[in-house]
Short mmCIF file of C-alpha atoms and ligand atoms in Angstrom, two decimals:
data_model
loop_
_atom_site.label_atom_id
_atom_site.label_comp_id
_atom_site.label_asym_id
_atom_site.label_seq_id
_atom_site.Cartn_x
_atom_site.Cartn_y
_atom_site.Cartn_z
CA MET A 1148 15.76 -15.15 -5.13
CA THR A 1149 17.69 -13.87 -8.43
CA GLY A 1150 17.22 -15.88 -11.56
CA HIS A 1151 15.10 -15.22 -14.60
CA GLY A 1152 11.81 -16.98 -13.07
CA MET A 1153 9.28 -15.56 -10.58
CA VAL A 1154 9.81 -16.32 -6.91
CA ARG A 1155 7.11 -17.00 -4.82
CA TRP A 1156 7.45 -16.47 -0.99
CA SER A 1157 4.15 -17.87 -0.70
CA ALA A 1158 1.88 -19.60 -3.26
CA THR A 1159 -0.37 -16.33 -2.87
CA LEU A 1160 2.64 -13.86 -3.12
CA SER A 1161 4.62 -13.55 -6.03
CA ASP A 1162 8.01 -12.09 -6.45
CA VAL A 1163 6.53 -9.23 -8.70
CA GLN A 1164 3.76 -8.87 -6.34
CA ALA A 1165 6.18 -8.40 -3.17
CA ARG A 1166 8.25 -5.84 -5.21
CA ALA A 1167 5.22 -3.64 -6.49
CA ALA A 1168 3.69 -3.82 -2.86
CA ILE A 1169 7.08 -2.62 -1.12
CA GLU A 1170 7.45 0.06 -3.82
CA ALA A 1171 3.98 1.25 -3.46
CA ARG A 1172 4.84 1.68 0.38
CA ARG A 1173 8.48 3.25 -0.40
CA PHE A 1174 7.24 5.61 -2.96
CA GLY A 1175 3.75 5.83 -2.98
CA VAL A 1176 3.60 6.77 1.05
CA PRO A 1177 7.04 8.19 2.19
CA PRO A 1178 8.03 9.41 5.43
CA THR A 1179 8.01 12.58 4.73
CA MET A 1180 4.33 12.52 3.88
CA ILE A 1181 3.49 10.33 6.60
CA GLU A 1182 5.19 13.20 9.41
CA ALA A 1183 3.42 15.75 7.39
CA ALA A 1184 -0.29 14.36 7.42
CA THR A 1185 0.07 13.02 11.21
CA ARG A 1186 1.03 16.19 12.29
CA ARG A 1187 -1.34 17.89 11.00
CA ARG A 1188 -4.18 15.36 12.04
CA LEU A 1189 -3.11 15.43 15.63
CA ALA A 1190 -3.34 19.27 15.24
CA GLY A 1191 -6.88 19.22 14.38
CA ASP A 1192 -6.48 20.34 10.77
CA TRP A 1193 -7.91 17.73 9.03
CA ARG A 1194 -8.33 19.19 5.86
CA GLY A 1195 -4.33 20.13 6.60
CA ALA A 1196 -3.81 16.38 6.83
CA CYS A 1197 -5.71 15.55 3.69
CA ALA A 1198 -3.98 18.01 1.95
CA ALA A 1199 -0.54 16.55 3.00
CA ALA A 1200 -1.44 13.04 1.59
CA ASP A 1201 -2.54 14.29 -1.78
CA VAL A 1202 -6.27 13.78 -1.16
CA ASP A 1203 -8.85 16.22 -2.48
CA VAL A 1204 -11.16 16.97 -0.11
CA GLN A 1205 -14.68 17.89 -2.11
CA LEU A 1206 -17.09 18.02 0.79
CA ASN A 1207 -18.40 20.81 2.83
CA PRO A 1208 -19.71 19.47 6.46
CA ASP A 1209 -21.83 22.98 6.46
CA ALA A 1210 -23.91 22.20 3.18
CA VAL A 1211 -24.20 18.51 4.83
CA ARG A 1212 -25.68 20.12 7.90
CA ARG A 1213 -28.09 22.02 5.89
CA ARG A 1214 -28.96 19.28 3.95
CA HIS A 1215 -29.12 16.20 6.46
CA GLY A 1216 -29.07 17.66 10.09
CA ALA A 1217 -26.73 18.48 12.46
CA LEU A 1218 -26.64 15.07 13.82
CA VAL A 1219 -25.22 13.53 10.60
CA ALA A 1220 -22.76 16.54 10.10
CA GLU A 1221 -21.64 15.73 13.60
CA ARG A 1222 -20.96 12.21 13.06
CA LEU A 1223 -19.08 12.95 9.58
CA LEU A 1224 -17.26 15.46 11.03
CA ALA A 1225 -16.14 12.98 13.87
CA ASP A 1226 -14.92 10.60 11.42
CA LEU A 1227 -12.81 13.63 9.51
CA ARG A 1228 -10.91 14.38 12.75
CA GLY A 1229 -10.20 10.50 13.04
CA LEU A 1230 -9.47 10.22 9.32
CA ALA A 1231 -5.67 9.12 8.92
CA PRO A 1232 -5.12 10.07 5.06
CA ASP A 1233 -1.92 8.86 4.63
CA LEU A 1234 -3.33 5.33 6.46
CA LEU A 1235 -6.19 5.40 3.84
CA ARG A 1236 -3.78 5.78 1.11
CA TRP A 1237 -1.20 3.04 2.46
CA HIS A 1238 -4.22 0.37 2.39
CA LEU A 1239 -6.22 1.77 -0.49
CA PRO A 1240 -5.98 -1.33 -3.68
CA ARG A 1241 -2.91 -1.26 -5.73
CA CYS A 1242 -1.76 -2.55 -8.93
CA GLY A 1243 0.04 -6.00 -8.04
CA HIS A 1244 3.08 -5.03 -10.54
CA GLY A 1245 5.17 -2.44 -11.63
CA THR A 1246 5.48 0.02 -9.00
CA GLY A 1247 2.19 -0.59 -7.11
CA ARG A 1248 0.46 2.46 -8.20
CA LEU A 1249 -3.10 2.77 -6.62
CA LEU A 1250 -6.14 1.12 -9.03
CA GLY A 1251 -7.87 3.47 -10.87
CA GLY A 1252 -11.75 4.04 -11.27
CA LEU A 1253 -12.17 2.89 -7.57
CA LEU A 1254 -15.28 3.96 -5.54
CA VAL A 1255 -14.56 2.90 -1.61
CA PRO A 1256 -16.96 4.05 0.76
CA LEU A 1257 -15.43 4.13 4.45
CA ALA A 1258 -18.66 5.01 6.52
CA ASP A 1259 -22.24 5.59 6.42
CA TYR A 1260 -24.74 7.98 8.15
CA ALA A 1261 -28.54 7.32 8.26
CA ASP A 1262 -30.70 9.87 7.02
CA ALA A 1263 -34.51 9.23 7.73
CA GLU A 1264 -34.61 10.02 3.67
CA THR A 1265 -31.55 9.73 1.74
CA ALA A 1266 -28.22 7.74 2.56
CA VAL A 1267 -25.31 9.81 3.01
CA THR A 1268 -21.89 8.06 2.80
CA LEU A 1269 -18.36 9.28 3.12
CA ALA A 1270 -15.94 7.89 -0.04
CA ALA A 1271 -13.09 7.75 -1.46
CA ALA A 1272 -12.24 7.68 -5.21
CA THR A 1273 -9.78 7.26 -7.64
CA PRO A 1274 -10.73 8.55 -11.00
CA ARG A 1275 -7.95 8.31 -13.42
CA PHE A 1276 -7.92 12.43 -14.15
CA ALA A 1277 -7.23 12.41 -10.23
CA LEU A 1278 -4.51 9.71 -10.48
CA ALA A 1279 -2.78 11.46 -13.56
CA ALA A 1280 -2.01 14.20 -11.19
CA GLY A 1281 0.01 12.49 -9.27
CA GLN A 1282 -1.82 9.31 -7.99
CA ARG A 1283 -4.19 12.08 -5.78
CA ILE A 1284 -7.35 10.81 -4.05
CA ILE A 1285 -10.88 12.53 -4.12
CA LEU A 1286 -12.68 12.64 -0.62
CA PHE A 1287 -16.20 13.17 -1.06
CA VAL A 1288 -20.00 12.12 0.19
CA LEU A 1289 -22.32 10.32 -1.96
CA GLU A 1290 -25.73 11.21 -1.38
CA GLY A 1291 -28.40 8.66 -2.79
CA ASP A 1292 -27.46 5.33 -4.37
CA GLY A 1293 -24.04 6.91 -6.19
CA ARG A 1294 -25.22 7.17 -9.72
CA PRO A 1295 -23.63 10.18 -11.25
CA ARG A 1296 -27.29 11.45 -12.47
CA GLY A 1297 -28.20 11.46 -8.84
CA ALA A 1298 -25.39 13.76 -7.78
CA ALA A 1299 -26.17 16.91 -6.04
CA ASP A 1300 -23.31 18.86 -7.79
CA PRO A 1301 -21.26 18.77 -10.71
CA VAL A 1302 -18.10 17.86 -9.54
CA SER A 1303 -19.44 14.71 -7.65
CA ARG A 1304 -21.18 13.67 -11.54
CA ALA A 1305 -17.61 14.16 -12.49
CA VAL A 1306 -16.18 11.91 -9.94
CA LEU A 1307 -19.09 8.90 -10.36
CA ASP A 1308 -18.63 9.53 -13.61
CA GLY A 1309 -14.75 8.39 -13.32
CA VAL A 1310 -15.39 5.33 -10.91
CA HIS A 1311 -16.85 2.22 -11.52
CA HIS A 1312 -20.08 1.78 -9.88
CA ARG A 1313 -19.97 -1.75 -9.20
CA SER A 1314 -16.27 -1.54 -7.15
CA ALA A 1315 -17.94 -0.04 -4.39
CA ASP A 1316 -19.10 -3.12 -2.66
CA ARG A 1317 -16.11 -5.10 -3.63
CA TYR A 1318 -13.90 -2.38 -2.05
CA SER A 1319 -16.11 -0.97 0.74
CA LEU A 1320 -14.42 -0.03 3.84
CA ARG A 1321 -17.76 0.54 5.86
CA ARG A 1322 -16.96 -2.23 8.51
CA HIS A 1323 -13.35 -1.74 8.32
CA ARG A 1324 -12.08 1.16 10.00
CA MET A 1325 -8.21 -0.22 10.68
CA PHE A 1326 -7.63 0.80 7.11
CA TRP A 1327 -8.39 4.53 7.23
CA ASP A 1328 -9.12 5.60 10.83
CA ALA A 1329 -6.29 6.24 13.35
CA ALA A 1330 -8.39 5.03 16.49
CA CYS A 1331 -9.03 1.73 14.74
CA ALA A 1332 -5.60 0.71 13.03
CA SER A 1333 -4.48 -1.05 15.74
CA GLN A 1334 -7.01 -3.92 14.98
CA LEU A 1335 -5.49 -4.41 12.06
CA ASP A 1336 -3.77 -7.27 13.89
CA ARG A 1337 -7.36 -9.55 14.33
CA LEU A 1338 -6.90 -9.85 10.49
CA CYS A 1339 -3.89 -11.50 10.60
CA PRO A 1340 -3.85 -14.43 13.53
CA GLY A 1341 -1.40 -17.05 13.02
CA THR A 1342 0.97 -14.84 10.80
CA GLY A 1343 3.47 -15.57 13.66
CA LEU A 1344 4.05 -11.69 14.43
CA ARG A 1345 1.42 -11.56 17.38
CA GLY A 1346 0.88 -15.37 17.98
CA SER A 1347 2.47 -15.49 21.62
CA THR A 1348 0.66 -12.21 22.36
CA ASN A 1349 -2.80 -13.24 21.01
CA ALA A 1350 -2.45 -16.50 23.05
CA GLU A 1351 -1.49 -14.82 26.44
CA ASN A 1352 -4.54 -12.83 25.97
CA ALA A 1353 -6.40 -15.46 25.42
CA GLY A 1354 -7.55 -16.34 29.46
CA SER A 1355 -7.61 -12.70 30.36
CA ALA A 1356 -10.95 -10.53 29.82
CA ASP A 1357 -10.92 -9.10 26.33
CA THR A 1358 -12.87 -5.82 27.21
CA VAL A 1359 -12.18 -4.43 23.47
CA ASP A 1360 -14.16 -7.01 21.32
CA SER A 1361 -14.72 -4.80 18.38
CA ALA A 1362 -18.14 -4.38 17.04
CA ASN A 1363 -16.97 -6.34 13.95
CA GLY A 1364 -17.30 -9.44 16.12
CA ALA A 1365 -13.64 -10.34 15.81
CA LYS A 1366 -12.70 -12.61 18.76
CA ASN A 1367 -9.62 -13.13 20.59
CA ALA A 1368 -8.11 -15.69 19.39
CA GLY A 1369 -7.13 -18.57 21.78
CA ARG A 1370 -3.89 -20.64 21.66
CA ALA A 1371 -5.47 -23.08 20.05
CA ASP A 1372 -6.87 -20.90 17.41
CA VAL A 1373 -3.39 -19.44 16.93
CA LEU A 1374 -2.16 -22.84 16.39
CA MET A 1375 -4.47 -23.88 13.45
CA ALA A 1376 -4.47 -20.34 11.95
CA GLN A 1377 -0.45 -20.93 11.69
CA GLU A 1378 -0.91 -24.29 10.33
CA ILE A 1379 -3.63 -22.96 8.23
CA THR A 1380 -1.28 -20.03 6.39
CA ARG A 1381 1.85 -22.80 6.37
CA LEU A 1382 -0.73 -25.14 4.34
CA GLN A 1383 -1.37 -22.40 1.64
CA ASP A 1384 2.51 -21.09 1.52
CA THR A 1385 2.98 -24.27 0.34
CA GLY A 1386 0.11 -24.49 -2.09
CA GLN A 1387 -1.86 -27.39 -0.70
CA THR A 1388 -4.84 -25.71 -1.68
CA ALA A 1389 -7.41 -28.51 -0.96
CA ALA A 1390 -5.76 -28.90 2.62
CA THR A 1391 -5.90 -25.67 3.35
CA TRP A 1392 -9.40 -24.85 2.84
CA ALA A 1393 -10.46 -28.09 4.69
CA ALA A 1394 -8.37 -27.10 7.84
CA ALA A 1395 -10.49 -24.21 7.92
CA GLY A 1396 -13.74 -26.09 8.10
CA ILE A 1397 -14.78 -25.19 4.75
CA GLU A 1398 -15.68 -27.66 2.23
CA LEU A 1399 -14.42 -27.01 -1.62
CA VAL A 1400 -16.78 -28.23 -3.66
CA GLY A 1401 -17.09 -27.99 -7.53
CA GLY A 1402 -13.68 -28.72 -8.26
CA GLN A 1403 -13.13 -28.06 -11.91
CA PRO A 1404 -9.53 -28.48 -12.43
CA ARG A 1405 -9.14 -25.48 -14.54
CA PHE A 1406 -9.60 -23.42 -11.35
CA ALA A 1407 -7.49 -25.51 -8.88
CA ARG A 1408 -4.46 -24.00 -9.80
CA TRP A 1409 -6.08 -20.26 -9.85
CA LEU A 1410 -7.57 -20.83 -6.45
CA THR A 1411 -4.14 -21.89 -4.98
CA THR A 1412 -2.83 -18.29 -5.77
CA VAL A 1413 -5.72 -16.30 -4.39
CA PRO A 1414 -4.23 -14.95 -0.96
CA VAL A 1415 -7.85 -15.71 0.71
CA ASN A 1416 -7.47 -14.79 5.18
CA LEU A 1417 -9.06 -18.17 5.80
CA PRO A 1418 -8.27 -18.55 9.18
CA GLN A 1419 -11.38 -16.39 10.15
CA LEU A 1420 -13.10 -16.34 7.06
CA VAL A 1421 -16.11 -17.18 7.60
CA GLU A 1422 -16.92 -15.42 10.66
CA ARG A 1423 -16.07 -12.15 8.92
CA VAL A 1424 -17.76 -12.68 5.96
CA ARG A 1425 -20.87 -13.03 8.13
CA ASP A 1426 -19.92 -9.97 10.00
CA ALA A 1427 -19.66 -7.86 6.44
CA LEU A 1428 -22.68 -9.55 5.15
CA PRO A 1429 -24.78 -10.35 7.96
CA GLY A 1430 -27.92 -12.75 7.46
CA VAL A 1431 -27.12 -13.40 4.03
CA GLU A 1432 -26.82 -17.47 2.74
CA ARG A 1433 -25.13 -16.96 -0.06
CA ALA A 1434 -21.73 -14.88 -0.80
CA VAL A 1435 -19.31 -14.17 -3.88
CA ILE A 1436 -15.57 -13.76 -3.28
CA ARG A 1437 -14.35 -11.69 -6.60
CA PRO A 1438 -10.40 -11.79 -6.57
CA GLY A 1439 -10.08 -11.18 -10.59
CA GLY A 1440 -9.47 -14.17 -12.49
CA GLY A 1441 -12.20 -16.34 -11.37
CA ALA A 1442 -15.03 -15.83 -8.22
CA ILE A 1443 -15.39 -18.23 -5.15
CA VAL A 1444 -19.09 -18.74 -4.13
CA LEU A 1445 -19.31 -19.53 -0.35
CA ARG A 1446 -22.98 -21.04 0.49
CA GLY A 1447 -24.47 -21.78 4.30
CA LEU A 1448 -23.27 -18.72 5.61
CA ASP A 1449 -26.65 -18.69 7.43
CA LEU A 1450 -26.18 -21.86 9.13
CA PRO A 1451 -25.72 -21.18 13.31
CA ASP A 1452 -22.61 -20.17 14.59
CA GLY A 1453 -20.03 -22.87 14.69
CA ASP A 1454 -21.87 -25.27 12.39
CA ARG A 1455 -19.33 -26.39 9.91
CA GLY A 1456 -21.31 -26.73 6.66
CA VAL A 1457 -20.11 -23.52 4.47
CA THR A 1458 -18.68 -24.46 1.30
CA ALA A 1459 -16.98 -23.03 -1.16
CA GLU A 1460 -17.03 -23.34 -5.10
CA PRO A 1461 -14.54 -21.90 -7.33
CA VAL A 1462 -15.92 -20.68 -10.47
CA SER A 1463 -15.83 -18.40 -13.90
CA THR A 1464 -16.35 -14.63 -13.18
CA GLN A 1465 -19.37 -14.97 -15.10
CA VAL A 1466 -20.95 -16.90 -12.58
CA GLY A 1467 -23.18 -15.50 -8.92
CA ARG A 1468 -23.23 -12.03 -10.46
CA ASP A 1469 -26.42 -11.42 -8.42
CA LEU A 1470 -24.86 -13.08 -5.32
CA PRO A 1471 -23.83 -10.15 -2.62
CA VAL A 1472 -19.95 -9.28 -2.99
CA VAL A 1473 -17.78 -9.76 0.05
CA PRO A 1474 -15.89 -6.69 0.68
CA GLU A 1475 -11.87 -7.26 -0.11
CA ALA A 1476 -11.05 -6.08 3.11
CA ALA A 1477 -13.18 -8.86 4.67
CA TRP A 1478 -11.71 -11.96 3.01
CA VAL A 1479 -7.91 -10.88 1.76
CA ARG A 1480 -4.75 -11.34 3.76
CA PRO A 1481 -3.17 -8.39 4.90
CA ILE A 1482 -0.13 -7.85 2.86
CA ASP A 1483 1.58 -6.07 5.09
CA ALA A 1484 1.79 -8.95 7.72
CA ASP A 1485 2.98 -11.28 4.52
CA LEU A 1486 5.97 -8.65 4.23
CA LEU A 1487 6.62 -8.58 7.61
CA ARG A 1488 6.58 -12.19 7.74
CA PHE A 1489 8.94 -12.68 5.26
CA GLY A 1490 11.34 -10.37 5.95
CA LEU A 1491 10.82 -8.09 2.89
CA LEU A 1492 10.13 -5.27 5.19
CA GLN A 1493 10.86 -3.96 8.24
CA PRO A 1494 8.78 -2.57 11.04
CA LEU A 1495 10.14 0.46 10.64
CA GLU A 1496 9.50 0.59 6.83
CA LEU A 1497 5.80 0.27 7.36
CA HIS A 1498 3.42 3.34 8.36
CA PRO A 1499 3.75 3.48 11.69
CA LEU A 1500 0.29 2.92 12.69
CA VAL A 1501 0.38 -0.55 10.68
CA ALA A 1502 3.37 -1.40 12.60
CA ALA A 1503 2.32 -0.71 16.00
CA ALA A 1504 -0.49 -2.77 14.86
CA LEU A 1505 1.29 -6.07 13.34
CA ALA A 1506 4.86 -5.21 15.14
CA PRO A 1507 4.45 -3.15 18.76
CA ASP A 1508 7.49 -3.85 19.94
CA ALA A 1509 9.20 -2.45 17.04
CA ALA A 1510 6.89 0.66 16.36
CA ALA A 1511 8.58 2.99 18.78
CA VAL A 1512 12.20 2.92 16.55
CA TRP A 1513 10.23 4.39 13.61
CA THR A 1514 10.03 8.24 15.18
CA ALA A 1515 13.84 8.03 15.89
CA LEU A 1516 14.59 7.68 12.24
CA GLU A 1517 15.90 10.49 10.35
CA SER A 1518 13.87 11.11 7.55
CA ALA A 1519 17.08 11.51 5.15
CA GLU A 1520 18.23 7.85 6.08
CA TRP A 1521 15.31 6.93 3.63
CA TRP A 1522 17.36 8.15 0.78
CA TYR A 1523 20.07 5.82 1.23
CA ARG A 1524 17.98 2.63 1.63
CA THR A 1525 18.54 1.01 -1.75
CA VAL A 1526 22.58 0.97 -0.86
CA PRO A 1527 23.79 -2.33 -1.11
CA GLY A 1528 24.85 -3.21 2.57
CA ILE A 1529 23.70 -0.40 4.21
CA GLU A 1530 22.88 -0.52 7.60
CA ARG A 1531 22.19 2.96 8.70
CA GLN A 1532 23.19 6.92 8.30
CA CYS A 1533 25.99 7.87 10.66
CA ALA A 1534 28.30 10.90 11.75
CA TYR A 1535 31.52 11.38 10.02
CA SER A 1536 33.19 14.79 9.62
CA SER A 1537 30.90 17.65 9.77
CA GLY A 1538 28.84 18.61 6.88
CA SER A 1539 29.91 14.88 5.32
CA ALA A 1540 27.38 12.31 4.24
CA ALA A 1541 28.21 8.98 5.94
CA ILE A 1542 26.62 5.93 6.16
CA LEU A 1543 27.19 2.39 7.83
CA VAL A 1544 27.77 -0.54 5.90
CA ARG A 1545 27.77 -4.38 7.32
CA CYS A 1546 31.16 -5.49 5.67
CA GLY A 1547 31.70 -9.01 6.78
CA SER A 1548 31.13 -9.06 10.26
CA ASP A 1549 32.00 -5.56 11.18
CA LEU A 1550 30.07 -2.31 10.41
CA HIS A 1551 32.13 0.68 8.37
CA ARG A 1552 31.76 3.90 7.54
CA VAL A 1553 31.45 5.29 3.67
CA ALA A 1554 31.49 9.44 3.52
CA GLN A 1555 31.18 11.60 1.02
CA LEU A 1556 34.28 13.72 0.86
CA ASN A 1557 35.03 16.32 -1.96
CA GLY A 1558 31.92 15.42 -3.72
CA ARG A 1559 33.38 11.91 -3.79
CA TRP A 1560 31.85 8.59 -1.61
CA GLN A 1561 34.95 7.12 -0.13
CA VAL A 1562 35.75 4.24 1.66
CA VAL A 1563 37.18 5.51 5.10
CA ASP A 1564 37.53 2.63 7.68
CA HIS A 1565 40.35 0.35 5.56
CA ALA A 1566 43.65 0.02 5.99
CA GLU A 1567 44.18 -0.80 2.47
CA GLU A 1568 44.83 1.30 -0.81
CA PRO A 1569 41.58 1.75 -2.02
CA ALA A 1570 43.05 2.07 -5.55
CA ARG A 1571 44.53 -1.40 -4.81
CA GLU A 1572 41.46 -2.52 -3.78
CA LEU A 1573 39.48 -1.53 -6.81
CA LEU A 1574 42.44 -3.48 -8.89
CA LEU A 1575 42.05 -6.67 -7.42
CA ALA A 1576 38.44 -6.06 -8.16
CA ARG A 1577 38.65 -5.59 -11.49
CA LEU A 1578 40.77 -8.29 -11.80
CA GLY A 1579 38.24 -10.51 -10.43
CA GLY A 1580 39.23 -10.84 -7.12
CA PRO A 1581 36.63 -10.30 -4.13
CA THR A 1582 35.27 -7.07 -3.39
CA ASN A 1583 34.42 -5.39 -0.09
CA ALA A 1584 31.22 -4.18 0.95
CA CYS A 1585 32.19 -0.93 1.51
CA LEU A 1586 33.89 -0.40 -1.72
CA HIS A 1587 30.95 -1.84 -3.24
CA ALA A 1588 28.62 0.56 -2.02
CA ALA A 1589 30.81 3.64 -2.63
CA GLN A 1590 30.95 2.63 -6.33
CA TYR A 1591 27.04 2.43 -6.34
CA LEU A 1592 26.36 6.07 -4.57
CA ASN A 1593 29.26 7.33 -6.81
CA THR A 1594 27.44 6.56 -10.11
CA GLY A 1595 24.57 8.60 -8.86
CA LEU A 1596 22.17 4.88 -9.03
CA HIS A 1597 20.65 5.42 -5.64
CA VAL A 1598 18.99 8.59 -6.93
CA ILE A 1599 18.13 7.17 -10.21
CA ASP A 1600 16.67 4.22 -8.73
CA LEU A 1601 14.45 6.41 -6.79
CA VAL A 1602 13.51 9.70 -8.85
CA GLU A 1603 11.37 7.88 -11.52
CA PRO A 1604 9.00 5.97 -8.91
CA LEU A 1605 8.43 9.04 -6.74
CA LEU A 1606 7.73 10.97 -10.17
CA GLU A 1607 5.17 7.85 -11.18
CA HIS A 1608 3.40 8.22 -7.57
CA GLY A 1609 3.07 12.25 -7.60
CA ARG A 1610 5.96 12.87 -5.23
CA ILE A 1611 7.70 15.69 -6.82
CA SER A 1612 8.95 17.37 -3.99
CA GLU A 1613 10.86 14.52 -2.62
CA ALA A 1614 12.06 13.83 -5.99
CA LEU A 1615 13.49 17.26 -6.38
CA HIS A 1616 14.82 17.57 -3.20
CA LEU A 1617 16.84 14.35 -3.86
CA LEU A 1618 17.36 15.63 -7.00
CA ASP A 1619 18.50 19.19 -5.43
CA ALA A 1620 21.07 16.81 -2.88
CA HIS A 1621 22.57 15.28 -5.71
CA ALA A 1622 25.21 17.51 -7.00
CA ASP A 1623 26.04 16.61 -10.33
CA ALA A 1624 22.13 16.40 -11.16
CA SER A 1625 21.03 19.90 -9.58
CA ALA A 1626 22.53 21.71 -12.60
CA THR A 1627 20.57 20.11 -14.84
CA ARG A 1628 17.58 19.34 -12.91
CA ASP A 1629 14.90 19.19 -16.00
CA ALA A 1630 17.38 17.56 -18.62
CA PHE A 1631 17.99 14.48 -15.98
CA VAL A 1632 17.08 11.45 -17.99
CA LEU A 1633 14.93 8.80 -16.81
CA PRO A 1634 15.63 5.08 -17.29
CA GLU A 1635 12.53 4.78 -18.51
CA GLY A 1636 13.00 7.45 -21.26
CA GLY A 1637 12.27 10.85 -21.40
CA THR A 1638 13.71 13.34 -18.85
CA VAL A 1639 12.63 14.73 -15.32
CA GLY A 1640 11.38 18.22 -17.10
CA GLU A 1641 8.96 16.27 -19.24
CA ALA A 1642 7.53 14.35 -16.51
CA LEU A 1643 7.10 17.25 -14.62
CA SER A 1644 5.49 19.24 -17.39
CA SER A 1645 2.91 16.18 -17.60
CA LEU A 1646 2.21 16.11 -14.14
CA ARG A 1647 1.61 19.91 -13.93
CA GLU A 1648 -0.54 19.72 -16.98
CA ASN A 1649 -2.64 17.01 -15.18
CA THR A 1650 -3.14 18.87 -12.13
CA LEU A 1651 -4.53 21.45 -13.90
CA ARG A 1652 -6.98 19.55 -15.76
CA LEU A 1653 -7.94 18.12 -12.29
CA ARG A 1654 -7.90 21.34 -10.63
CA MET A 1655 -10.78 22.31 -13.98
CA ILE A 1656 -12.59 19.73 -13.00
CA LEU A 1657 -12.48 20.07 -9.62
CA SER A 1658 -13.35 23.72 -9.54
CA GLY A 1659 -16.97 22.64 -11.63
CA ALA A 1660 -15.48 23.29 -15.18
CA PRO A 1661 -16.48 20.60 -18.02
CA PRO A 1662 -13.65 18.38 -18.23
CA ALA A 1663 -11.45 19.04 -21.16
CA ARG A 1664 -10.63 16.41 -23.70
CA ASP A 1665 -7.55 14.47 -22.21
CA THR A 1666 -4.98 14.75 -25.13
CA ARG A 1667 -2.13 14.21 -22.72
CA GLY A 1668 -2.93 10.67 -21.72
CA THR A 1669 -0.17 9.12 -23.59
CA ARG A 1670 2.71 11.21 -21.97
CA ILE A 1671 1.41 10.33 -18.54
CA HIS A 1672 1.52 6.58 -19.45
CA ALA A 1673 4.63 6.82 -21.16
CA LEU A 1674 5.88 7.90 -17.61
CA HIS A 1675 4.23 4.78 -16.10
CA ARG A 1676 5.97 2.11 -18.36
CA ARG A 1677 8.84 0.75 -16.67
CA ARG A 1678 11.37 -1.70 -17.71
CA SER A 1679 10.74 -5.26 -16.03
CA ARG A 1680 13.79 -5.48 -13.95
CA LYS A 1681 14.03 -9.51 -14.59
CA GLY A 1682 16.22 -10.88 -11.68
CA GLU A 1683 16.34 -8.09 -9.82
CA PRO A 1684 15.38 -9.15 -6.11
CA ALA A 1685 12.31 -7.48 -4.71
CA ARG A 1686 14.29 -7.51 -1.10
CA LEU A 1687 15.24 -4.06 -0.20
CA HIS A 1688 19.20 -3.72 0.42
CA ARG A 1689 20.06 -3.50 3.82
ZN1 ZN B 162 34.37 -2.29 5.03
#
């Protein structure tokens, strides 16, 4: 896990990708955001939930009612009330490196409302001017074909000008409501057969009447299917590409050697691929998967169910441009399932709706977790927060086979459960002797590294309140908060100033004012450059 190269958990998941996904979840959708958004959603305040999840709502159900009728407006409102904006943020496509920021310029359709005359679509967008203002997402209603010139108002035009129109098919979540609708979130487990997480549950249910078969056509996997899915996943993890696709009943054709290595790294969710592609693109004979770096053309999709005549041909990105694009949600392996499977994240580190779907037995723990505990997650060896004397922060550390307390006393983190003199232990450690885990944790906390390691990525993800809370809680930093130097250069004050300017620009655009020229791009980009952190493990210290 250490060293200078990449560590591959699976042929389809590198160390860099795993780390980016973990940081995106920790810093991009922290528990404070999830708690606030969930509370408001459950109270029926969908606008408040969006605000809590940093989602800018640019739609008016009354205007939709006037333009498209009561039926369309009521269906839209029902979806808005069910929308978990924090869950949408959790699942939106992200960079596979760095701290896993949201991909810019995306247009993500969520749901369609048929109108006799005009197509009406609820969509999320990530234009760069919104991401620069702290990774904000825009929620709006698309009318017509979604081209900027067809937009009904200047704000929609500005948003559509800032996105890639072609991304709409690739990232569509129209038929994958489990990625944004709280009521459908539990269906995520249907996308993960054979991951070893719910395999036994699926198998046990196989004989009983499954009355909740989804409209997408996902079928409850029987024991044989689960075992087959597990075997396919095992083959895929170990990079046996030809055997993997053959086990999934799909014949690989073409076979240009230059694509063989690339194909091994593509996280195709093979166990139910054909079934899902047919659900997403009913009636088509051919379709293309576009993972980036290449493309995979699927043929024979219109053959009768159960016919094993589907072929897959890896090709260059230039090929198959006229073919229907398979939405990513229909073909990619859900990364949360892989992070859980490899022990890189624990269930309580997942969004609670995701945890409830993938690890239902563990999900109840999350609500009992104190949010403040989150701030100490990077401490080596930490088990959890604990009580000490009144007013003193303290954590429990795994120390050999025991759990010991490390507490903050008189402004310093100290080892409290060791009979030995701390000074003697420290001297021994300096002379090359063994360091106990308690001392290691206390030293880490006293350097303030747990603050430095959290503040910068929090600011990158626009989590200003969490970053300031952390700095305020850290006695040494609070006095000179703005002057706090970030590891990648620049200060907290400069980063905050940049975020404020970009937020002002976003507000101007969303109020219908013509967008000002972007003169601050370089500053926000400077904040986004991260050190490579070679050799640092992706696994969280726990
Ligand atoms: Zn100890």
